[in-house]
Amino acid sequence: MVGNMTTIVDGRALANTLMAELQKTVTALAQQGVIPQLRIVQVGDDPASNIYIRNKLRRAEKLGIDAQVVHLSATISQADFMHVLARLNADPTVDAYMVQEPLPPQIDQSAVVAAIDPQKDADGFTPVNFGHLWQGDPGPVPATPAGIMAILDRYEVPIQGKRAVVIGRSKIVGRPLAAMLLNRDATVTMAHSKTVNLPAVTREADILIAAVGVPHFVTADMVKTGAVVIDVGINRTAEGKVTGDVDFAAVAPKTALITPVPRGVGPMTVAMLMQQTVNLAKERVGHE
């Protein structure tokens, strides 16, 4: 049973609201003869990737964004892969592109990310854009942290002066999210697998973000009453059920606001990717 004062975030409904707002921008661009162009580079045929890509293509089509998959063989060489990226960088009709993970072992992921044109960086992962983010400068940002910030803002969660604890230090979520929270004047702690006495750290959090990839990692004793809890985890149980990093049933009654899994952060990630693609298309029009 969820506490009387607990708000459960509806990520799907919020994503739909944001997309309806974005639709107006896409329509305005179309009237100028501009269709935002997104390319998704996929290497091989990972089943989970296929699902993620399908979601992105579906959302793009609804909006009027031209999203296409650049499908490459799982045996592609590093040199050939870099040629594909160079072609995308040079193509004036492509506004944004992203490389779908996982990549096969023969591909150097760091080199790939560094080769993406920062002005076409749909994922916000390039070292240049990462640097902009940590300096508090504008530019493309990773979609999942952007989605989390949009949830906090739309649900009017105060950030300035609040204690935020991010569990997980990945380049995709933890690190960029810490920078975004810091840019909004939160007091940020980054916790991880080597953090000593983690529950004592997390109990200090006004805003607690779990991005560890371990089912039910965050238990009720790790959360202070009235906290805001954001669950980034997407884990599959032995029964094939999708579950988050937070023990939702036990934790939710203690919280002021919590995101469920599924229908929490997930839909917002795709929405933010679309928003970034449209922003980059607008910049292209502005530069012409």
mmCIF file of C-alpha atoms in Angstrom:
data_model
loop_
_atom_site.group_PDB
_atom_site.id
_atom_site.type_symbol
_atom_site.label_atom_id
_atom_site.label_comp_id
_atom_site.label_asym_id
_atom_site.label_seq_id
_atom_site.Cartn_x
_atom_site.Cartn_y
_atom_site.Cartn_z
ATOM 1 C CA MET A 1 0.000 0.000 0.000
ATOM 2 C CA VAL A 2 1.357 3.410 -0.981
ATOM 3 C CA GLY A 3 1.332 6.176 1.633
ATOM 4 C CA ASN A 4 -1.433 8.781 1.443
ATOM 5 C CA MET A 5 0.999 11.515 0.505
ATOM 6 C CA THR A 6 3.005 9.518 -2.053
ATOM 7 C CA THR A 7 2.933 10.686 -5.668
ATOM 8 C CA ILE A 8 3.645 7.927 -8.190
ATOM 9 C CA VAL A 9 5.116 9.370 -11.380
ATOM 10 C CA ASP A 10 3.419 8.382 -14.644
ATOM 11 C CA GLY A 11 6.381 8.557 -17.002
ATOM 12 C CA ARG A 12 4.378 7.489 -20.028
ATOM 13 C CA ALA A 13 1.738 10.204 -19.546
ATOM 14 C CA LEU A 14 4.425 12.835 -18.944
ATOM 15 C CA ALA A 15 6.355 11.725 -22.048
ATOM 16 C CA ASN A 16 3.141 12.002 -24.086
ATOM 17 C CA THR A 17 2.557 15.540 -22.749
ATOM 18 C CA LEU A 18 6.108 16.591 -23.650
ATOM 19 C CA MET A 19 5.764 15.034 -27.100
ATOM 20 C CA ALA A 20 2.520 16.932 -27.722
ATOM 21 C CA GLU A 21 4.420 20.148 -26.937
ATOM 22 C CA LEU A 22 7.334 19.083 -29.148
ATOM 23 C CA GLN A 23 4.897 18.277 -31.955
ATOM 24 C CA LYS A 24 4.233 22.023 -32.370
ATOM 25 C CA THR A 25 7.933 22.656 -32.990
ATOM 26 C CA VAL A 26 8.148 19.778 -35.491
ATOM 27 C CA THR A 27 5.090 21.137 -37.334
ATOM 28 C CA ALA A 28 6.634 24.625 -37.443
ATOM 29 C CA LEU A 29 9.887 23.178 -38.833
ATOM 30 C CA ALA A 30 7.944 21.172 -41.442
ATOM 31 C CA GLN A 31 6.337 24.414 -42.621
ATOM 32 C CA GLN A 32 9.883 25.672 -43.288
ATOM 33 C CA GLY A 33 10.553 22.482 -45.248
ATOM 34 C CA VAL A 34 12.669 20.926 -42.488
ATOM 35 C CA ILE A 35 12.094 17.353 -41.291
ATOM 36 C CA PRO A 36 14.391 16.528 -38.333
ATOM 37 C CA GLN A 37 16.719 13.670 -39.311
ATOM 38 C CA LEU A 38 17.884 11.064 -36.769
ATOM 39 C CA ARG A 39 20.114 8.094 -37.539
ATOM 40 C CA ILE A 40 20.589 5.131 -35.203
ATOM 41 C CA VAL A 41 23.739 3.104 -35.836
ATOM 42 C CA GLN A 42 23.249 -0.543 -34.870
ATOM 43 C CA VAL A 43 25.997 -3.155 -35.013
ATOM 44 C CA GLY A 44 24.801 -6.756 -35.129
ATOM 45 C CA ASP A 45 21.421 -7.894 -33.902
ATOM 46 C CA ASP A 46 21.119 -7.679 -30.110
ATOM 47 C CA PRO A 47 17.491 -8.544 -29.139
ATOM 48 C CA ALA A 48 17.267 -5.902 -26.372
ATOM 49 C CA SER A 49 18.658 -3.274 -28.770
ATOM 50 C CA ASN A 50 15.996 -4.206 -31.308
ATOM 51 C CA ILE A 51 13.282 -3.397 -28.743
ATOM 52 C CA TYR A 52 14.871 -0.057 -27.787
ATOM 53 C CA ILE A 53 15.317 0.898 -31.429
ATOM 54 C CA ARG A 54 11.735 -0.050 -32.271
ATOM 55 C CA ASN A 55 10.492 2.236 -29.471
ATOM 56 C CA LYS A 56 12.599 5.098 -30.808
ATOM 57 C CA LEU A 57 11.436 4.597 -34.397
ATOM 58 C CA ARG A 58 7.796 4.422 -33.323
ATOM 59 C CA ARG A 59 8.044 7.621 -31.282
ATOM 60 C CA ALA A 60 9.893 9.427 -34.091
ATOM 61 C CA GLU A 61 7.319 8.402 -36.691
ATOM 62 C CA LYS A 62 4.461 9.691 -34.509
ATOM 63 C CA LEU A 63 6.220 13.049 -34.214
ATOM 64 C CA GLY A 64 7.198 13.436 -37.848
ATOM 65 C CA ILE A 65 10.920 12.909 -37.291
ATOM 66 C CA ASP A 66 12.667 10.902 -40.016
ATOM 67 C CA ALA A 67 14.523 8.240 -38.005
ATOM 68 C CA GLN A 68 16.427 5.517 -39.828
ATOM 69 C CA VAL A 69 18.632 2.642 -38.710
ATOM 70 C CA VAL A 70 22.129 2.333 -40.153
ATOM 71 C CA HIS A 71 22.600 -1.415 -39.758
ATOM 72 C CA LEU A 72 26.166 -2.732 -39.691
ATOM 73 C CA SER A 73 27.538 -6.263 -39.573
ATOM 74 C CA ALA A 74 28.619 -7.625 -36.177
ATOM 75 C CA THR A 75 32.009 -8.400 -37.770
ATOM 76 C CA ILE A 76 32.689 -4.829 -38.982
ATOM 77 C CA SER A 77 36.253 -3.582 -38.425
ATOM 78 C CA GLN A 78 37.121 -0.507 -36.376
ATOM 79 C CA ALA A 79 38.358 1.282 -39.521
ATOM 80 C CA ASP A 80 35.141 0.623 -41.455
ATOM 81 C CA PHE A 81 33.059 1.700 -38.462
ATOM 82 C CA MET A 82 34.970 4.996 -38.286
ATOM 83 C CA HIS A 83 34.280 5.540 -42.014
ATOM 84 C CA VAL A 84 30.542 5.195 -41.354
ATOM 85 C CA LEU A 85 30.742 7.819 -38.585
ATOM 86 C CA ALA A 86 32.798 10.142 -40.798
ATOM 87 C CA ARG A 87 30.092 9.855 -43.476
ATOM 88 C CA LEU A 88 27.364 10.738 -40.964
ATOM 89 C CA ASN A 89 29.434 13.676 -39.674
ATOM 90 C CA ALA A 90 29.861 14.988 -43.227
ATOM 91 C CA ASP A 91 26.223 14.494 -44.323
ATOM 92 C CA PRO A 92 24.556 17.930 -44.130
ATOM 93 C CA THR A 93 21.069 16.365 -44.093
ATOM 94 C CA VAL A 94 21.649 14.420 -40.832
ATOM 95 C CA ASP A 95 20.799 16.477 -37.730
ATOM 96 C CA ALA A 96 21.603 13.911 -35.064
ATOM 97 C CA TYR A 97 22.772 10.347 -34.718
ATOM 98 C CA MET A 98 23.503 7.867 -31.980
ATOM 99 C CA VAL A 99 25.370 4.584 -31.709
ATOM 100 C CA GLN A 100 23.232 1.884 -30.095
ATOM 101 C CA GLU A 101 25.068 -0.210 -27.524
ATOM 102 C CA PRO A 102 26.256 -2.905 -27.031
ATOM 103 C CA LEU A 103 29.131 -2.858 -29.504
ATOM 104 C CA PRO A 104 31.077 -6.027 -30.424
ATOM 105 C CA PRO A 105 34.464 -6.591 -28.706
ATOM 106 C CA GLN A 106 36.583 -5.590 -31.737
ATOM 107 C CA ILE A 107 35.158 -2.040 -31.626
ATOM 108 C CA ASP A 108 36.837 0.544 -29.361
ATOM 109 C CA GLN A 109 33.872 2.268 -27.762
ATOM 110 C CA SER A 110 35.802 5.313 -26.497
ATOM 111 C CA ALA A 111 37.190 5.973 -29.985
ATOM 112 C CA VAL A 112 33.693 5.673 -31.459
ATOM 113 C CA VAL A 113 32.164 8.151 -29.011
ATOM 114 C CA ALA A 114 35.034 10.605 -29.527
ATOM 115 C CA ALA A 115 34.541 10.426 -33.327
ATOM 116 C CA ILE A 116 30.908 11.623 -33.217
ATOM 117 C CA ASP A 117 30.449 15.265 -34.284
ATOM 118 C CA PRO A 118 29.486 17.032 -31.007
ATOM 119 C CA GLN A 119 26.887 19.056 -32.948
ATOM 120 C CA LYS A 120 25.183 15.829 -34.087
ATOM 121 C CA ASP A 121 25.551 14.004 -30.777
ATOM 122 C CA ALA A 122 22.007 12.748 -30.096
ATOM 123 C CA ASP A 123 23.121 10.944 -26.915
ATOM 124 C CA GLY A 124 25.262 13.753 -25.475
ATOM 125 C CA PHE A 125 28.095 11.275 -24.820
ATOM 126 C CA THR A 126 31.000 12.912 -26.686
ATOM 127 C CA PRO A 127 33.882 14.181 -24.523
ATOM 128 C CA VAL A 128 33.211 17.725 -25.804
ATOM 129 C CA ASN A 129 29.558 17.704 -24.740
ATOM 130 C CA PHE A 130 30.433 15.973 -21.459
ATOM 131 C CA GLY A 131 32.848 18.835 -20.818
ATOM 132 C CA HIS A 132 30.183 21.420 -21.649
ATOM 133 C CA LEU A 133 27.819 19.752 -19.179
ATOM 134 C CA TRP A 134 30.356 19.756 -16.333
ATOM 135 C CA GLN A 135 31.154 23.400 -17.028
ATOM 136 C CA GLY A 136 27.457 24.257 -16.895
ATOM 137 C CA ASP A 137 27.386 25.242 -20.581
ATOM 138 C CA PRO A 138 24.532 24.402 -22.980
ATOM 139 C CA GLY A 139 24.747 21.519 -25.457
ATOM 140 C CA PRO A 140 23.389 18.016 -26.082
ATOM 141 C CA VAL A 141 23.059 15.959 -22.881
ATOM 142 C CA PRO A 142 22.416 12.250 -22.191
ATOM 143 C CA ALA A 143 18.736 11.395 -22.554
ATOM 144 C CA THR A 144 18.103 9.434 -19.340
ATOM 145 C CA PRO A 145 19.432 12.121 -16.951
ATOM 146 C CA ALA A 146 17.595 14.764 -19.013
ATOM 147 C CA GLY A 147 14.409 12.718 -18.579
ATOM 148 C CA ILE A 148 14.968 12.532 -14.817
ATOM 149 C CA MET A 149 15.439 16.304 -14.595
ATOM 150 C CA ALA A 150 12.239 16.782 -16.623
ATOM 151 C CA ILE A 151 10.353 14.551 -14.145
ATOM 152 C CA LEU A 152 11.682 16.561 -11.181
ATOM 153 C CA ASP A 153 10.725 19.840 -12.872
ATOM 154 C CA ARG A 154 7.279 18.799 -14.091
ATOM 155 C CA TYR A 155 6.387 17.425 -10.666
ATOM 156 C CA GLU A 156 7.784 20.627 -9.101
ATOM 157 C CA VAL A 157 10.376 18.893 -6.932
ATOM 158 C CA PRO A 158 12.660 21.547 -5.355
ATOM 159 C CA ILE A 159 16.301 20.962 -6.314
ATOM 160 C CA GLN A 160 18.215 24.049 -5.139
ATOM 161 C CA GLY A 161 19.918 23.470 -1.784
ATOM 162 C CA LYS A 162 18.608 19.880 -1.540
ATOM 163 C CA ARG A 163 20.770 16.853 -0.827
ATOM 164 C CA ALA A 164 20.824 14.535 -3.841
ATOM 165 C CA VAL A 165 22.427 11.101 -3.711
ATOM 166 C CA VAL A 166 23.092 9.301 -6.993
ATOM 167 C CA ILE A 167 23.865 5.580 -6.621
ATOM 168 C CA GLY A 168 25.837 4.545 -9.698
ATOM 169 C CA ARG A 169 28.589 6.375 -11.573
ATOM 170 C CA SER A 170 28.087 5.308 -15.194
ATOM 171 C CA LYS A 171 28.798 7.706 -18.047
ATOM 172 C CA ILE A 172 25.237 7.159 -19.270
ATOM 173 C CA VAL A 173 23.345 8.106 -16.094
ATOM 174 C CA GLY A 174 25.237 8.660 -12.834
ATOM 175 C CA ARG A 175 27.973 11.090 -13.849
ATOM 176 C CA PRO A 176 25.945 13.332 -16.185
ATOM 177 C CA LEU A 177 23.021 13.366 -13.742
ATOM 178 C CA ALA A 178 25.338 14.484 -10.923
ATOM 179 C CA ALA A 179 26.496 17.363 -13.146
ATOM 180 C CA MET A 180 22.906 18.380 -13.979
ATOM 181 C CA LEU A 181 21.883 18.368 -10.314
ATOM 182 C CA LEU A 182 25.011 20.339 -9.421
ATOM 183 C CA ASN A 183 24.212 22.882 -12.147
ATOM 184 C CA ARG A 184 20.841 23.356 -10.411
ATOM 185 C CA ASP A 185 22.480 24.009 -7.014
ATOM 186 C CA ALA A 186 21.802 20.656 -5.361
ATOM 187 C CA THR A 187 24.382 19.272 -2.922
ATOM 188 C CA VAL A 188 25.334 16.079 -4.737
ATOM 189 C CA THR A 189 26.873 12.852 -3.429
ATOM 190 C CA MET A 190 27.869 10.154 -5.909
ATOM 191 C CA ALA A 191 27.685 6.742 -4.270
ATOM 192 C CA HIS A 192 28.730 3.406 -5.798
ATOM 193 C CA SER A 193 29.744 -0.185 -5.051
ATOM 194 C CA LYS A 194 32.809 0.937 -3.046
ATOM 195 C CA THR A 195 30.912 3.460 -0.873
ATOM 196 C CA VAL A 196 31.342 2.670 2.834
ATOM 197 C CA ASN A 197 28.086 2.382 4.829
ATOM 198 C CA LEU A 198 25.864 3.194 1.860
ATOM 199 C CA PRO A 199 22.549 3.183 3.833
ATOM 200 C CA ALA A 200 23.844 5.984 6.077
ATOM 201 C CA VAL A 201 24.651 8.017 2.953
ATOM 202 C CA THR A 202 21.334 7.368 1.187
ATOM 203 C CA ARG A 203 19.293 8.161 4.317
ATOM 204 C CA GLU A 204 20.580 11.751 4.064
ATOM 205 C CA ALA A 205 19.060 12.169 0.592
ATOM 206 C CA ASP A 206 16.144 14.480 -0.143
ATOM 207 C CA ILE A 207 16.409 13.170 -3.716
ATOM 208 C CA LEU A 208 17.671 9.594 -4.156
ATOM 209 C CA ILE A 209 18.463 8.218 -7.611
ATOM 210 C CA ALA A 210 19.152 4.499 -8.058
ATOM 211 C CA ALA A 211 21.064 3.515 -11.209
ATOM 212 C CA VAL A 212 22.890 0.314 -10.279
ATOM 213 C CA GLY A 213 21.220 -2.434 -12.310
ATOM 214 C CA VAL A 214 20.489 -4.670 -9.306
ATOM 215 C CA PRO A 215 16.855 -5.653 -8.625
ATOM 216 C CA HIS A 216 15.460 -4.265 -5.334
ATOM 217 C CA PHE A 217 18.877 -2.897 -4.345
ATOM 218 C CA VAL A 218 17.331 0.068 -2.505
ATOM 219 C CA THR A 219 15.356 -1.114 0.525
ATOM 220 C CA ALA A 220 13.091 0.825 2.892
ATOM 221 C CA ASP A 221 15.818 1.222 5.559
ATOM 222 C CA MET A 222 17.950 3.157 3.019
ATOM 223 C CA VAL A 223 15.357 5.883 2.434
ATOM 224 C CA LYS A 224 14.361 8.722 4.727
ATOM 225 C CA THR A 225 10.667 9.510 5.133
ATOM 226 C CA GLY A 226 9.467 12.105 2.642
ATOM 227 C CA ALA A 227 12.299 11.584 0.147
ATOM 228 C CA VAL A 228 11.927 11.709 -3.634
ATOM 229 C CA VAL A 229 13.082 8.399 -5.158
ATOM 230 C CA ILE A 230 13.932 7.979 -8.851
ATOM 231 C CA ASP A 231 14.447 4.396 -10.056
ATOM 232 C CA VAL A 232 16.514 4.121 -13.235
ATOM 233 C CA GLY A 233 16.966 0.331 -13.118
ATOM 234 C CA ILE A 234 15.487 -1.963 -15.750
ATOM 235 C CA ASN A 235 16.111 -5.521 -14.569
ATOM 236 C CA ARG A 236 14.494 -8.820 -15.514
ATOM 237 C CA THR A 237 13.663 -11.299 -12.775
ATOM 238 C CA ALA A 238 13.982 -15.069 -13.271
ATOM 239 C CA GLU A 239 10.248 -15.077 -14.106
ATOM 240 C CA GLY A 240 10.876 -12.523 -16.870
ATOM 241 C CA LYS A 241 9.175 -9.675 -15.004
ATOM 242 C CA VAL A 242 10.659 -6.184 -15.395
ATOM 243 C CA THR A 243 11.656 -4.630 -12.080
ATOM 244 C CA GLY A 244 13.681 -1.626 -10.950
ATOM 245 C CA ASP A 245 16.591 -1.076 -8.552
ATOM 246 C CA VAL A 246 14.167 -0.051 -5.777
ATOM 247 C CA ASP A 247 11.996 -2.380 -3.686
ATOM 248 C CA PHE A 248 8.924 -0.409 -4.757
ATOM 249 C CA ALA A 249 6.331 -2.024 -2.464
ATOM 250 C CA ALA A 250 8.438 -1.422 0.663
ATOM 251 C CA VAL A 251 9.932 1.967 -0.273
ATOM 252 C CA ALA A 252 6.968 3.770 -1.878
ATOM 253 C CA PRO A 253 4.986 4.340 1.373
ATOM 254 C CA LYS A 254 7.931 6.299 2.843
ATOM 255 C CA THR A 255 8.352 8.623 -0.138
ATOM 256 C CA ALA A 256 6.857 11.943 -1.206
ATOM 257 C CA LEU A 257 7.343 10.956 -4.858
ATOM 258 C CA ILE A 258 8.611 7.809 -6.577
ATOM 259 C CA THR A 259 9.020 6.553 -10.150
ATOM 260 C CA PRO A 260 7.776 3.023 -10.878
ATOM 261 C CA VAL A 261 9.391 0.489 -13.221
ATOM 262 C CA PRO A 262 8.120 0.142 -15.884
ATOM 263 C CA ARG A 263 6.355 3.410 -16.908
ATOM 264 C CA GLY A 264 8.707 5.658 -14.971
ATOM 265 C CA VAL A 265 12.015 6.924 -16.328
ATOM 266 C CA GLY A 266 12.024 4.670 -19.447
ATOM 267 C CA PRO A 267 9.470 6.548 -21.592
ATOM 268 C CA MET A 268 11.134 9.849 -20.659
ATOM 269 C CA THR A 269 14.483 8.674 -22.076
ATOM 270 C CA VAL A 270 13.007 8.203 -25.555
ATOM 271 C CA ALA A 271 11.126 11.520 -25.269
ATOM 272 C CA MET A 272 14.355 13.383 -24.455
ATOM 273 C CA LEU A 273 16.164 11.786 -27.411
ATOM 274 C CA MET A 274 13.399 13.139 -29.660
ATOM 275 C CA GLN A 275 13.614 16.570 -28.049
ATOM 276 C CA GLN A 276 17.370 16.675 -28.575
ATOM 277 C CA THR A 277 17.001 15.656 -32.243
ATOM 278 C CA VAL A 278 14.515 18.480 -32.797
ATOM 279 C CA ASN A 279 16.793 20.959 -30.975
ATOM 280 C CA LEU A 280 19.705 19.987 -33.240
ATOM 281 C CA ALA A 281 17.466 20.333 -36.330
ATOM 282 C CA LYS A 282 16.479 23.823 -35.134
ATOM 283 C CA GLU A 283 20.165 24.706 -34.778
ATOM 284 C CA ARG A 284 20.859 23.490 -38.320
ATOM 285 C CA VAL A 285 18.080 25.762 -39.627
ATOM 286 C CA GLY A 286 19.469 28.627 -37.548
ATOM 287 C CA HIS A 287 22.941 28.150 -39.052
ATOM 288 C CA GLU A 288 21.769 27.993 -42.673
#
